[in-house]
Amino acid sequence: MKIQLTNALLFFFLIISSSLTAQQSQVLPKVNPEEAGMSSNRFAYLDSIAIAAIKDQQVPGLVALVARNGKIVYHKAFGTANAKGELLDFNSIFRIASQTKAITSTAVMMLWERGEFQLDDPISKYIPEFENEQVLDSLLPDGTYTTKPATRPITIRHLLTHTSGLGYGEIDGDPRFKQIYSDAGVTDLFTTDGIQIEESVKKIAKLPLHHNPGEKFTYSEGLDVLGYFVEIISGKPLDKFFKTEIFEPLKMQNTYFYLPKEKRDQLVSVQTKNEGNWVDFPTTFYDPDYPKKGKMTFFSGGAGLSSTPVDYAQFLQMYLNKGTLNGHRLLSRTTVDFILSNQIGDIWKGKGSYHGLAFSVVDDLGAAKGGKGSPRTFEWGGYFNTQYFADPEENLIGIIMKQTQKVSGDETSWKFRNIVFSSIDD
């Protein structure tokens, strides 16, 4: 049961909540920071930034985790889980949204290892609706649009690297694609309606592209397409494939598309600010309570999962271990190296990172700027304000999870990362 607190007791409980003991089976043991070459004294700065961020109303609460050499060296919860003032704790479950993408990409690459397809196969080979793709020319006032034929087909590699040219509906940076996807009835991100990913993907397949496949990086619903692709290749619903092939081997016991009844109280509310107070975020183009209500049939490979820092750390540790964890090998060492290699050429040249087949990856330029980790540190985040990074050279993981929308001024992510790397002491 979560603890309810008043504003008067908030500061006291910010500290008390951080000492709660995790009550779940986990693969990664918890040790004192010094046992893994980290500094307890430096980690005190993490406590300070969390407390200050809550006091300054940057966030209502957060859970942070640091692991090194396969051991958890910092794991604390601060602040509140909802507008009622209930405390966050280690069992709190967060909507991880786009952190789902790396898990879907992993599923794709597991099937690739089994010889089920080639990465440069056209997706139309498996989903025929993607044949004869068109690039948007102009959107007309009446909602119709003109197009021109794409110069090449969309491949599985394009979908993994967000270079397919597909759009992202409601969160697309181009208002024309917001309108086109909305008019077509595409389901963006989350839903409580009784539809399946196949329906949405087949609608997307009929819509125009931003650009020719392979030309640019455009963040898209490509991983939703690949979630459906995993279903086609494996013959299993995406939630079942994830559970049996990834979650159970890695002991990710709190990661779901839709939460079982006994875990729904652990879901953290999405919060926003209204007149200086934290309030639960209202229903907009999605219902924030989608992980625990509605038809529960839409398995979004790009945004649908909820999880905990411990579960996600176990997933990332599998990558740091070159594809294995808990006695289970999910990927070959050679495949992990391939996934972390540059798959987009010069498209992000000068940015300090490149995109592999599952993550954004820090390059030499990014590492030299400081605060980002070693070259080949891989990273991403989620729509509801969650972030992670994993540094293979230092065997180091950092995860920080919050649940906010339409809030500015949150500096916890970059401060957390900076302090974690400066806490290495070996």
Short mmCIF file of C-alpha atoms in Angstrom, two decimals, residues 25-255:
data_model
loop_
_atom_site.label_atom_id
_atom_site.label_comp_id
_atom_site.label_asym_id
_atom_site.label_seq_id
_atom_site.Cartn_x
_atom_site.Cartn_y
_atom_site.Cartn_z
CA SER A 25 13.11 -10.64 -7.22
CA GLN A 26 15.84 -9.20 -9.40
CA VAL A 27 18.89 -10.42 -11.26
CA LEU A 28 21.23 -7.55 -10.43
CA PRO A 29 22.41 -7.61 -6.78
CA LYS A 30 22.66 -4.40 -4.77
CA VAL A 31 26.07 -3.53 -3.32
CA ASN A 32 27.80 -0.56 -1.74
CA PRO A 33 29.03 1.84 -4.44
CA GLU A 34 32.68 1.38 -3.50
CA GLU A 35 32.46 -2.33 -4.28
CA ALA A 36 31.83 -1.41 -7.92
CA GLY A 37 34.27 1.48 -8.15
CA MET A 38 31.77 4.25 -7.46
CA SER A 39 31.69 6.96 -4.80
CA SER A 40 29.01 7.08 -2.09
CA ASN A 41 29.98 10.66 -1.33
CA ARG A 42 29.43 11.70 -4.95
CA PHE A 43 26.07 9.94 -5.01
CA ALA A 44 24.94 12.34 -2.29
CA TYR A 45 24.73 14.92 -5.07
CA LEU A 46 22.04 12.76 -6.70
CA ASP A 47 19.99 12.98 -3.50
CA SER A 48 20.45 16.75 -3.51
CA ILE A 49 19.32 17.32 -7.11
CA ALA A 50 16.25 15.12 -6.62
CA ILE A 51 15.17 16.93 -3.46
CA ALA A 52 15.84 20.34 -5.01
CA ALA A 53 13.93 19.46 -8.20
CA ILE A 54 10.87 18.44 -6.21
CA LYS A 55 11.08 21.50 -3.97
CA ASP A 56 11.36 23.72 -7.09
CA GLN A 57 8.43 21.88 -8.70
CA GLN A 58 10.44 20.69 -11.68
CA VAL A 59 8.98 17.21 -11.06
CA PRO A 60 6.61 15.75 -8.45
CA GLY A 61 8.84 12.73 -7.93
CA LEU A 62 11.35 10.38 -9.49
CA VAL A 63 13.05 7.02 -9.14
CA ALA A 64 16.73 6.76 -10.09
CA LEU A 65 18.96 3.73 -10.52
CA VAL A 66 22.66 3.31 -11.22
CA ALA A 67 24.32 -0.05 -11.89
CA ARG A 68 27.96 -0.87 -12.51
CA ASN A 69 29.63 -4.17 -13.35
CA GLY A 70 26.26 -5.90 -13.15
CA LYS A 71 25.48 -4.61 -9.64
CA ILE A 72 23.06 -1.93 -8.47
CA VAL A 73 24.97 0.78 -6.62
CA TYR A 74 22.24 3.42 -6.30
CA HIS A 75 18.47 2.99 -6.30
CA LYS A 76 16.30 5.60 -4.63
CA ALA A 77 12.77 6.94 -4.82
CA PHE A 78 11.82 10.55 -4.11
CA GLY A 79 8.52 12.39 -4.03
CA THR A 80 5.00 11.46 -4.94
CA ALA A 81 3.32 9.08 -7.37
CA ASN A 82 0.09 11.01 -7.93
CA ALA A 83 -1.84 14.17 -7.10
CA LYS A 84 -3.19 12.51 -3.92
CA GLY A 85 0.31 12.63 -2.47
CA GLU A 86 1.07 8.91 -2.33
CA LEU A 87 4.77 8.13 -2.21
CA LEU A 88 6.83 6.69 -4.99
CA ASP A 89 8.68 3.52 -4.09
CA PHE A 90 10.80 0.83 -5.74
CA ASN A 91 7.72 -1.10 -6.84
CA SER A 92 6.30 1.91 -8.71
CA ILE A 93 5.62 1.20 -12.38
CA PHE A 94 6.15 3.86 -15.04
CA ARG A 95 4.89 4.19 -18.61
CA ILE A 96 8.16 3.90 -20.53
CA ALA A 97 6.65 4.80 -23.94
CA SER A 98 9.49 5.02 -26.49
CA GLN A 99 11.78 2.93 -24.29
CA THR A 100 9.62 0.16 -25.76
CA LYS A 101 11.39 0.71 -29.10
CA ALA A 102 14.67 -0.90 -28.06
CA ILE A 103 12.80 -3.98 -26.84
CA THR A 104 10.93 -4.28 -30.14
CA SER A 105 14.20 -3.79 -32.03
CA THR A 106 15.75 -6.56 -29.93
CA ALA A 107 12.87 -8.87 -30.82
CA VAL A 108 13.42 -8.09 -34.51
CA MET A 109 17.12 -8.86 -34.25
CA MET A 110 16.48 -12.11 -32.38
CA LEU A 111 14.36 -13.24 -35.32
CA TRP A 112 16.99 -11.97 -37.76
CA GLU A 113 19.57 -14.17 -36.02
CA ARG A 114 17.32 -17.16 -36.72
CA GLY A 115 17.47 -16.52 -40.45
CA GLU A 116 13.86 -15.40 -40.80
CA PHE A 117 14.60 -12.40 -43.05
CA GLN A 118 17.29 -10.00 -44.27
CA LEU A 119 17.49 -6.44 -42.97
CA ASP A 120 17.33 -4.97 -46.45
CA ASP A 121 14.21 -6.92 -47.37
CA PRO A 122 11.36 -4.58 -48.34
CA ILE A 123 8.74 -4.58 -45.60
CA SER A 124 6.18 -5.09 -48.39
CA LYS A 125 7.48 -8.65 -48.71
CA TYR A 126 5.80 -9.34 -45.36
CA ILE A 127 3.14 -6.61 -45.25
CA PRO A 128 1.93 -6.20 -48.87
CA GLU A 129 0.05 -2.98 -48.07
CA PHE A 130 3.44 -1.19 -48.17
CA GLU A 131 3.92 -1.79 -51.89
CA ASN A 132 4.24 1.24 -54.18
CA GLU A 133 4.99 3.82 -51.47
CA GLN A 134 4.41 7.50 -52.26
CA VAL A 135 6.15 10.65 -50.95
CA LEU A 136 4.00 13.65 -49.96
CA ASP A 137 4.12 16.52 -52.45
CA SER A 138 1.49 18.90 -51.08
CA LEU A 139 -1.50 18.86 -48.73
CA LEU A 140 -4.53 20.65 -50.16
CA PRO A 141 -7.04 22.74 -48.16
CA ASP A 142 -9.75 20.10 -48.46
CA GLY A 143 -7.55 17.47 -46.79
CA THR A 144 -6.56 15.67 -49.97
CA TYR A 145 -2.93 15.57 -51.03
CA THR A 146 -0.69 15.02 -54.01
CA THR A 147 2.24 12.59 -54.04
CA LYS A 148 5.11 11.32 -56.12
CA PRO A 149 6.44 7.75 -56.20
CA ALA A 150 9.17 6.87 -53.72
CA THR A 151 12.51 6.10 -55.34
CA ARG A 152 13.04 2.92 -53.29
CA PRO A 153 11.00 0.62 -51.04
CA ILE A 154 10.97 0.81 -47.25
CA THR A 155 13.20 -1.88 -45.77
CA ILE A 156 13.32 -3.39 -42.31
CA ARG A 157 16.60 -1.55 -41.74
CA HIS A 158 14.88 1.76 -42.58
CA LEU A 159 12.19 1.05 -40.00
CA LEU A 160 14.75 0.20 -37.29
CA THR A 161 16.67 3.43 -37.93
CA HIS A 162 13.76 5.89 -38.41
CA THR A 163 14.84 6.57 -41.98
CA SER A 164 11.74 5.06 -43.61
CA GLY A 165 9.98 8.41 -44.11
CA LEU A 166 6.90 7.33 -42.16
CA GLY A 167 5.26 9.91 -39.91
CA TYR A 168 4.23 9.95 -36.24
CA GLY A 169 0.72 11.38 -36.28
CA GLU A 170 -0.13 13.47 -33.25
CA ILE A 171 3.51 13.97 -32.22
CA ASP A 172 4.84 14.49 -35.75
CA GLY A 173 6.84 17.67 -36.24
CA ASP A 174 5.03 18.40 -39.51
CA PRO A 175 1.42 19.57 -39.02
CA ARG A 176 0.49 18.18 -42.43
CA PHE A 177 1.25 14.66 -41.22
CA LYS A 178 -0.66 15.24 -38.01
CA GLN A 179 -3.72 16.00 -40.12
CA ILE A 180 -3.18 13.18 -42.61
CA TYR A 181 -2.70 10.55 -39.89
CA SER A 182 -5.67 11.87 -37.93
CA ASP A 183 -7.94 11.89 -40.98
CA ALA A 184 -6.90 8.30 -41.72
CA GLY A 185 -7.79 7.15 -38.19
CA VAL A 186 -4.27 6.02 -37.28
CA THR A 187 -3.84 5.23 -33.59
CA ASP A 188 -0.83 7.14 -32.25
CA LEU A 189 1.06 5.79 -29.25
CA PHE A 190 -1.65 4.53 -26.89
CA THR A 191 -5.34 3.68 -26.79
CA THR A 192 -8.05 2.14 -24.64
CA ASP A 193 -10.05 1.24 -27.75
CA GLY A 194 -10.48 -2.34 -28.88
CA ILE A 195 -8.20 -2.29 -31.90
CA GLN A 196 -5.04 -4.23 -32.73
CA ILE A 197 -1.71 -3.04 -34.08
CA GLU A 198 -2.39 -4.73 -37.43
CA GLU A 199 -5.28 -2.35 -38.11
CA SER A 200 -3.23 0.77 -37.43
CA VAL A 201 -0.19 -0.43 -39.39
CA LYS A 202 -2.28 -1.20 -42.47
CA LYS A 203 -3.69 2.33 -42.34
CA ILE A 204 -0.17 3.78 -42.07
CA ALA A 205 0.92 1.76 -45.11
CA LYS A 206 -1.53 3.65 -47.31
CA LEU A 207 -0.28 7.11 -46.28
CA PRO A 208 2.44 9.23 -47.92
CA LEU A 209 6.01 9.48 -46.65
CA HIS A 210 7.94 12.53 -45.49
CA HIS A 211 10.78 11.68 -47.87
CA ASN A 212 12.32 8.83 -49.80
CA PRO A 213 13.39 5.92 -47.59
CA GLY A 214 16.99 6.19 -46.43
CA GLU A 215 17.39 9.92 -47.14
CA LYS A 216 16.79 11.42 -43.68
CA PHE A 217 16.09 10.58 -40.04
CA THR A 218 12.42 11.19 -39.23
CA TYR A 219 11.15 9.88 -35.91
CA SER A 220 8.20 7.69 -36.79
CA GLU A 221 5.82 4.85 -36.08
CA GLY A 222 8.24 2.48 -37.76
CA LEU A 223 8.62 0.42 -34.57
CA ASP A 224 4.85 -0.08 -34.45
CA VAL A 225 5.15 -1.48 -37.95
CA LEU A 226 7.93 -3.76 -36.72
CA GLY A 227 5.85 -4.86 -33.74
CA TYR A 228 3.29 -6.18 -36.20
CA PHE A 229 6.13 -7.64 -38.28
CA VAL A 230 7.33 -9.60 -35.21
CA GLU A 231 3.82 -11.02 -34.88
CA ILE A 232 3.85 -12.10 -38.54
CA ILE A 233 7.29 -13.72 -38.41
CA SER A 234 6.94 -15.37 -35.00
CA GLY A 235 3.28 -16.36 -35.26
CA LYS A 236 2.72 -14.95 -31.75
CA PRO A 237 1.00 -11.80 -30.46
CA LEU A 238 3.64 -9.23 -29.57
CA ASP A 239 2.90 -9.36 -25.83
CA LYS A 240 3.38 -13.13 -25.81
CA PHE A 241 6.64 -12.95 -27.76
CA PHE A 242 8.00 -10.31 -25.40
CA LYS A 243 6.98 -12.30 -22.33
CA THR A 244 8.37 -15.68 -23.34
CA GLU A 245 11.42 -14.58 -25.34
CA ILE A 246 12.61 -11.49 -23.42
CA PHE A 247 10.86 -10.73 -20.14
CA GLU A 248 10.90 -14.20 -18.59
CA PRO A 249 14.54 -14.97 -19.46
CA LEU A 250 15.64 -11.57 -18.12
CA LYS A 251 13.31 -11.77 -15.08
CA MET A 252 11.59 -8.54 -16.06
CA GLN A 253 8.69 -9.23 -13.72
CA ASN A 254 7.08 -5.78 -13.80
CA THR A 255 7.08 -5.03 -17.53
#
